[in-house]
PDB file of C-alpha atoms in Angstrom:
ATOM      1  CA  UNK J   1     -36.184  13.249 -79.887  1.00 83.00           C
ATOM      2  CA  UNK J   2     -32.814  14.883 -79.234  1.00 88.00           C
ATOM      3  CA  UNK J   3     -31.635  11.707 -77.585  1.00 86.00           C
ATOM      4  CA  UNK J   4     -32.573   9.693 -80.681  1.00 91.00           C
ATOM      5  CA  UNK J   5     -30.712  12.220 -82.847  1.00 91.00           C
ATOM      6  CA  UNK J   6     -27.602  11.961 -80.662  1.00 92.00           C
ATOM      7  CA  UNK J   7     -27.754   8.156 -80.692  1.00 91.00           C
ATOM      8  CA  UNK J   8     -27.936   8.294 -84.486  1.00 91.00           C
ATOM      9  CA  UNK J   9     -24.954  10.683 -84.618  1.00 92.00           C
ATOM     10  CA  UNK J  10     -23.041   8.455 -82.199  1.00 92.00           C
ATOM     11  CA  UNK J  11     -23.644   5.411 -84.402  1.00 91.00           C
ATOM     12  CA  UNK J  12     -22.755   7.297 -87.550  1.00 91.00           C
ATOM     13  CA  UNK J  13     -19.495   8.760 -86.214  1.00 90.00           C
ATOM     14  CA  UNK J  14     -18.335   5.418 -84.786  1.00 90.00           C
ATOM     15  CA  UNK J  15     -19.389   3.410 -87.872  1.00 87.00           C
ATOM     16  CA  UNK J  16     -20.159   0.562 -85.432  1.00 81.00           C
ATOM     17  CA  UNK J  17     -16.415  -0.032 -85.017  1.00 92.00           C
ATOM     18  CA  UNK J  18     -15.750  -1.151 -81.388  1.00 92.00           C
ATOM     19  CA  UNK J  19     -12.476   0.787 -81.203  1.00 92.00           C
ATOM     20  CA  UNK J  20     -14.164   3.975 -82.457  1.00 93.00           C
ATOM     21  CA  UNK J  21     -17.102   3.409 -80.079  1.00 93.00           C
ATOM     22  CA  UNK J  22     -14.716   3.229 -77.108  1.00 93.00           C
ATOM     23  CA  UNK J  23     -12.750   6.265 -78.264  1.00 94.00           C
ATOM     24  CA  UNK J  24     -15.875   8.391 -78.835  1.00 95.00           C
ATOM     25  CA  UNK J  25     -17.464   7.256 -75.561  1.00 94.00           C
ATOM     26  CA  UNK J  26     -14.359   8.136 -73.523  1.00 96.00           C
ATOM     27  CA  UNK J  27     -13.975  11.463 -75.321  1.00 96.00           C
ATOM     28  CA  UNK J  28     -17.581  12.495 -74.763  1.00 96.00           C
ATOM     29  CA  UNK J  29     -17.520  11.329 -71.142  1.00 96.00           C
ATOM     30  CA  UNK J  30     -14.423  13.444 -70.459  1.00 97.00           C
ATOM     31  CA  UNK J  31     -16.041  16.475 -72.085  1.00 97.00           C
ATOM     32  CA  UNK J  32     -19.309  15.942 -70.181  1.00 95.00           C
ATOM     33  CA  UNK J  33     -17.675  15.874 -66.765  1.00 95.00           C
ATOM     34  CA  UNK J  34     -14.810  18.343 -67.142  1.00 94.00           C
ATOM     35  CA  UNK J  35     -15.591  21.803 -65.815  1.00 92.00           C
ATOM     36  CA  UNK J  36     -13.692  23.881 -68.373  1.00 95.00           C
ATOM     37  CA  UNK J  37     -12.951  23.780 -72.087  1.00 95.00           C
ATOM     38  CA  UNK J  38      -9.963  21.615 -72.991  1.00 96.00           C
ATOM     39  CA  UNK J  39      -7.313  22.130 -75.617  1.00 96.00           C
ATOM     40  CA  UNK J  40      -7.253  19.669 -78.491  1.00 97.00           C
ATOM     41  CA  UNK J  41      -3.954  18.313 -77.148  1.00 96.00           C
ATOM     42  CA  UNK J  42      -5.253  17.927 -73.566  1.00 96.00           C
ATOM     43  CA  UNK J  43      -8.299  16.053 -74.813  1.00 97.00           C
ATOM     44  CA  UNK J  44      -6.266  13.730 -77.050  1.00 96.00           C
ATOM     45  CA  UNK J  45      -3.899  12.840 -74.189  1.00 96.00           C
ATOM     46  CA  UNK J  46      -6.808  12.226 -71.801  1.00 96.00           C
ATOM     47  CA  UNK J  47      -8.497   9.985 -74.360  1.00 96.00           C
ATOM     48  CA  UNK J  48      -5.283   8.037 -74.965  1.00 95.00           C
ATOM     49  CA  UNK J  49      -5.023   7.407 -71.219  1.00 94.00           C
ATOM     50  CA  UNK J  50      -8.720   6.643 -70.867  1.00 94.00           C
ATOM     51  CA  UNK J  51      -8.922   3.942 -73.522  1.00 92.00           C
ATOM     52  CA  UNK J  52      -7.088   1.277 -71.486  1.00 72.00           C
ATOM     53  CA  UNK J  53      -3.822   1.059 -73.384  1.00 75.00           C
ATOM     54  CA  UNK J  54      -2.045  -1.990 -71.994  1.00 81.00           C
ATOM     55  CA  UNK J  55       1.723  -1.931 -71.837  1.00 83.00           C
ATOM     56  CA  UNK J  56       1.970   1.860 -71.837  1.00 90.00           C
ATOM     57  CA  UNK J  57       4.352   2.677 -69.024  1.00 91.00           C
ATOM     58  CA  UNK J  58       6.006   5.924 -70.095  1.00 91.00           C
ATOM     59  CA  UNK J  59       5.208   9.232 -71.725  1.00 91.00           C
ATOM     60  CA  UNK J  60       6.978   8.335 -74.993  1.00 91.00           C
ATOM     61  CA  UNK J  61       4.851   5.206 -75.456  1.00 92.00           C
ATOM     62  CA  UNK J  62       1.709   7.144 -74.636  1.00 93.00           C
ATOM     63  CA  UNK J  63       2.670   9.955 -77.029  1.00 92.00           C
ATOM     64  CA  UNK J  64       2.662   7.458 -79.913  1.00 93.00           C
ATOM     65  CA  UNK J  65      -1.006   6.719 -79.136  1.00 93.00           C
ATOM     66  CA  UNK J  66      -2.136  10.341 -78.974  1.00 94.00           C
ATOM     67  CA  UNK J  67      -4.050  11.181 -82.169  1.00 95.00           C
ATOM     68  CA  UNK J  68      -5.753  14.578 -81.875  1.00 96.00           C
ATOM     69  CA  UNK J  69      -6.954  14.615 -85.486  1.00 95.00           C
ATOM     70  CA  UNK J  70      -8.693  11.250 -85.162  1.00 95.00           C
ATOM     71  CA  UNK J  71     -10.325  12.236 -81.879  1.00 96.00           C
ATOM     72  CA  UNK J  72     -11.600  15.533 -83.259  1.00 96.00           C
ATOM     73  CA  UNK J  73     -12.806  14.029 -86.531  1.00 95.00           C
ATOM     74  CA  UNK J  74     -14.861  11.422 -84.662  1.00 95.00           C
ATOM     75  CA  UNK J  75     -16.564  13.890 -82.300  1.00 95.00           C
ATOM     76  CA  UNK J  76     -16.965  16.931 -84.521  1.00 94.00           C
ATOM     77  CA  UNK J  77     -20.788  16.712 -84.463  1.00 93.00           C
ATOM     78  CA  UNK J  78     -20.832  16.931 -80.672  1.00 96.00           C
ATOM     79  CA  UNK J  79     -18.473  19.859 -80.063  1.00 95.00           C
ATOM     80  CA  UNK J  80     -18.522  23.571 -80.768  1.00 94.00           C
ATOM     81  CA  UNK J  81     -16.348  24.883 -83.596  1.00 92.00           C
ATOM     82  CA  UNK J  82     -12.614  24.627 -82.883  1.00 93.00           C
ATOM     83  CA  UNK J  83      -9.609  26.370 -84.382  1.00 92.00           C
ATOM     84  CA  UNK J  84      -7.123  23.694 -85.455  1.00 92.00           C
ATOM     85  CA  UNK J  85      -4.487  26.401 -85.893  1.00 93.00           C
ATOM     86  CA  UNK J  86      -4.127  26.628 -82.110  1.00 93.00           C
ATOM     87  CA  UNK J  87      -4.211  23.099 -80.654  1.00 92.00           C
ATOM     88  CA  UNK J  88      -3.134  24.360 -77.209  1.00 93.00           C
ATOM     89  CA  UNK J  89      -5.989  26.858 -76.821  1.00 95.00           C
ATOM     90  CA  UNK J  90      -8.626  25.707 -74.331  1.00 95.00           C
ATOM     91  CA  UNK J  91     -11.536  25.639 -76.742  1.00 96.00           C
ATOM     92  CA  UNK J  92     -13.002  22.140 -76.997  1.00 96.00           C
ATOM     93  CA  UNK J  93     -16.411  21.944 -75.359  1.00 96.00           C
ATOM     94  CA  UNK J  94     -19.700  20.253 -76.018  1.00 95.00           C
ATOM     95  CA  UNK J  95     -21.911  22.099 -78.464  1.00 94.00           C
ATOM     96  CA  UNK J  96     -24.773  22.480 -75.962  1.00 92.00           C
ATOM     97  CA  UNK J  97     -26.143  21.336 -72.598  1.00 94.00           C
ATOM     98  CA  UNK J  98     -28.431  18.755 -74.213  1.00 93.00           C
ATOM     99  CA  UNK J  99     -25.359  16.832 -75.428  1.00 94.00           C
ATOM    100  CA  UNK J 100     -24.029  16.696 -71.862  1.00 94.00           C
ATOM    101  CA  UNK J 101     -27.408  15.442 -70.635  1.00 92.00           C
ATOM    102  CA  UNK J 102     -27.447  12.804 -73.383  1.00 92.00           C
ATOM    103  CA  UNK J 103     -23.969  11.586 -72.394  1.00 93.00           C
ATOM    104  CA  UNK J 104     -24.933  11.313 -68.747  1.00 91.00           C
ATOM    105  CA  UNK J 105     -28.418   9.827 -69.258  1.00 87.00           C
ATOM    106  CA  UNK J 106     -28.747   8.094 -72.600  1.00 80.00           C
ATOM    107  CA  UNK J 107     -25.424   7.428 -74.299  1.00 79.00           C
ATOM    108  CA  UNK J 108     -25.341   3.848 -75.651  1.00 66.00           C
ATOM    109  CA  UNK J 109     -22.591   2.824 -73.217  1.00 62.00           C
ATOM    110  CA  UNK J 110     -24.891   3.875 -70.354  1.00 54.00           C
ATOM    111  CA  UNK J 111     -28.337   2.884 -71.620  1.00 45.00           C
ATOM    112  CA  UNK J 112     -28.734  -0.498 -69.922  1.00 43.00           C
ATOM    113  CA  UNK J 113     -28.807   1.279 -66.553  1.00 42.00           C
ATOM    114  CA  UNK J 114     -31.657   3.609 -67.463  1.00 40.00           C
ATOM    115  CA  UNK J 115     -33.914   1.712 -69.865  1.00 45.00           C
ATOM    116  CA  UNK J 116     -36.752   0.893 -67.481  1.00 48.00           C
ATOM    117  CA  UNK J 117     -39.348   3.579 -68.187  1.00 48.00           C
ATOM    118  CA  UNK J 118     -41.306   2.646 -65.041  1.00 50.00           C
ATOM    119  CA  UNK J 119     -38.649   3.877 -62.605  1.00 51.00           C
ATOM    120  CA  UNK J 120     -39.651   6.752 -60.368  1.00 56.00           C
ATOM    121  CA  UNK J 121     -38.300  10.256 -60.838  1.00 57.00           C
ATOM    122  CA  UNK J 122     -36.413   9.959 -57.531  1.00 67.00           C
ATOM    123  CA  UNK J 123     -34.781   6.719 -58.640  1.00 72.00           C
ATOM    124  CA  UNK J 124     -33.991   8.271 -62.025  1.00 67.00           C
ATOM    125  CA  UNK J 125     -32.303  11.255 -60.333  1.00 77.00           C
ATOM    126  CA  UNK J 126     -30.347   8.839 -58.140  1.00 79.00           C
ATOM    127  CA  UNK J 127     -29.139   6.977 -61.227  1.00 83.00           C
ATOM    128  CA  UNK J 128     -28.129  10.272 -62.867  1.00 85.00           C
ATOM    129  CA  UNK J 129     -26.218  11.235 -59.720  1.00 87.00           C
ATOM    130  CA  UNK J 130     -24.567   7.804 -59.676  1.00 90.00           C
ATOM    131  CA  UNK J 131     -23.599   8.094 -63.360  1.00 89.00           C
ATOM    132  CA  UNK J 132     -22.110  11.562 -62.773  1.00 91.00           C
ATOM    133  CA  UNK J 133     -20.050  10.170 -59.891  1.00 92.00           C
ATOM    134  CA  UNK J 134     -18.903   7.315 -62.118  1.00 92.00           C
ATOM    135  CA  UNK J 135     -17.797   9.764 -64.829  1.00 94.00           C
ATOM    136  CA  UNK J 136     -15.922  11.854 -62.272  1.00 95.00           C
ATOM    137  CA  UNK J 137     -14.201   8.703 -61.001  1.00 94.00           C
ATOM    138  CA  UNK J 138     -13.224   7.874 -64.592  1.00 93.00           C
ATOM    139  CA  UNK J 139     -11.586  11.274 -64.934  1.00 95.00           C
ATOM    140  CA  UNK J 140      -9.680  10.754 -61.670  1.00 95.00           C
ATOM    141  CA  UNK J 141      -8.602   7.347 -62.993  1.00 94.00           C
ATOM    142  CA  UNK J 142      -7.178   9.016 -66.125  1.00 94.00           C
ATOM    143  CA  UNK J 143      -5.210  11.447 -63.943  1.00 92.00           C
ATOM    144  CA  UNK J 144      -3.877   8.603 -61.783  1.00 92.00           C
ATOM    145  CA  UNK J 145      -2.793   6.630 -64.865  1.00 91.00           C
ATOM    146  CA  UNK J 146      -0.839   9.691 -65.981  1.00 90.00           C
ATOM    147  CA  UNK J 147       0.828  10.083 -62.607  1.00 89.00           C
ATOM    148  CA  UNK J 148       1.773   6.387 -62.589  1.00 89.00           C
ATOM    149  CA  UNK J 149       3.825   6.689 -65.783  1.00 90.00           C
ATOM    150  CA  UNK J 150       7.484   5.848 -65.272  1.00 89.00           C
ATOM    151  CA  UNK J 151       8.763   9.421 -65.572  1.00 87.00           C
ATOM    152  CA  UNK J 152       7.068  10.500 -62.364  1.00 81.00           C
ATOM    153  CA  UNK J 153       9.317   9.805 -59.423  1.00 75.00           C
ATOM    154  CA  UNK J 154      12.397   9.537 -61.647  1.00 77.00           C
ATOM    155  CA  UNK J 155      12.437  12.801 -63.530  1.00 73.00           C
ATOM    156  CA  UNK J 156      12.561  16.129 -61.737  1.00 74.00           C
ATOM    157  CA  UNK J 157       9.504  18.185 -62.499  1.00 68.00           C
ATOM    158  CA  UNK J 158      11.282  21.448 -61.719  1.00 75.00           C
ATOM    159  CA  UNK J 159      14.594  22.674 -63.075  1.00 81.00           C
ATOM    160  CA  UNK J 160      17.538  23.233 -60.732  1.00 85.00           C
ATOM    161  CA  UNK J 161      17.011  26.974 -61.144  1.00 88.00           C
ATOM    162  CA  UNK J 162      13.356  26.739 -60.054  1.00 85.00           C
ATOM    163  CA  UNK J 163      14.317  24.662 -57.014  1.00 83.00           C
ATOM    164  CA  UNK J 164      17.043  27.172 -56.064  1.00 87.00           C
ATOM    165  CA  UNK J 165      14.620  30.085 -56.352  1.00 87.00           C
ATOM    166  CA  UNK J 166      12.127  28.317 -54.063  1.00 85.00           C
ATOM    167  CA  UNK J 167      14.843  27.775 -51.444  1.00 87.00           C
ATOM    168  CA  UNK J 168      15.784  31.452 -51.300  1.00 86.00           C
ATOM    169  CA  UNK J 169      14.372  33.358 -48.342  1.00 83.00           C
ATOM    170  CA  UNK J 170      11.474  35.560 -49.357  1.00 70.00           C
TER     171      UNK J 170
END
């Protein structure tokens, strides 16, 4: 019954808009697989990278696509209360374990894989394990997309002062 409730909430928050469906699916998948609470900003950047934005090659272009208010308004039913006064605080997490289980097992984007009710428990557990691995790979893909932005390799990540300090003998 919880799964049916979550499917209903998913449909309601996406209003059957394909763009919203993709955004909510990516957001919930990130939250289901991440091992710590995220800040609102971290989540919005991850979602922007995870929604296949073609032509985005630098941080400035990506920043124009980051919309933390839209992301949070679409997923508010699935996450614990957040303080919008501190968007950098690591506070965004799923409201409870059953939401995480729904995302991994029954979310509409995943349902075709698990609809056969006659599958054995062992096969079902294998599919759950496979889905978890797929979600983890998606998160790695988001990180790789970030590292492939133009600024990496061209812009120094550390200031000259930080580099000089590291070169001093301890």
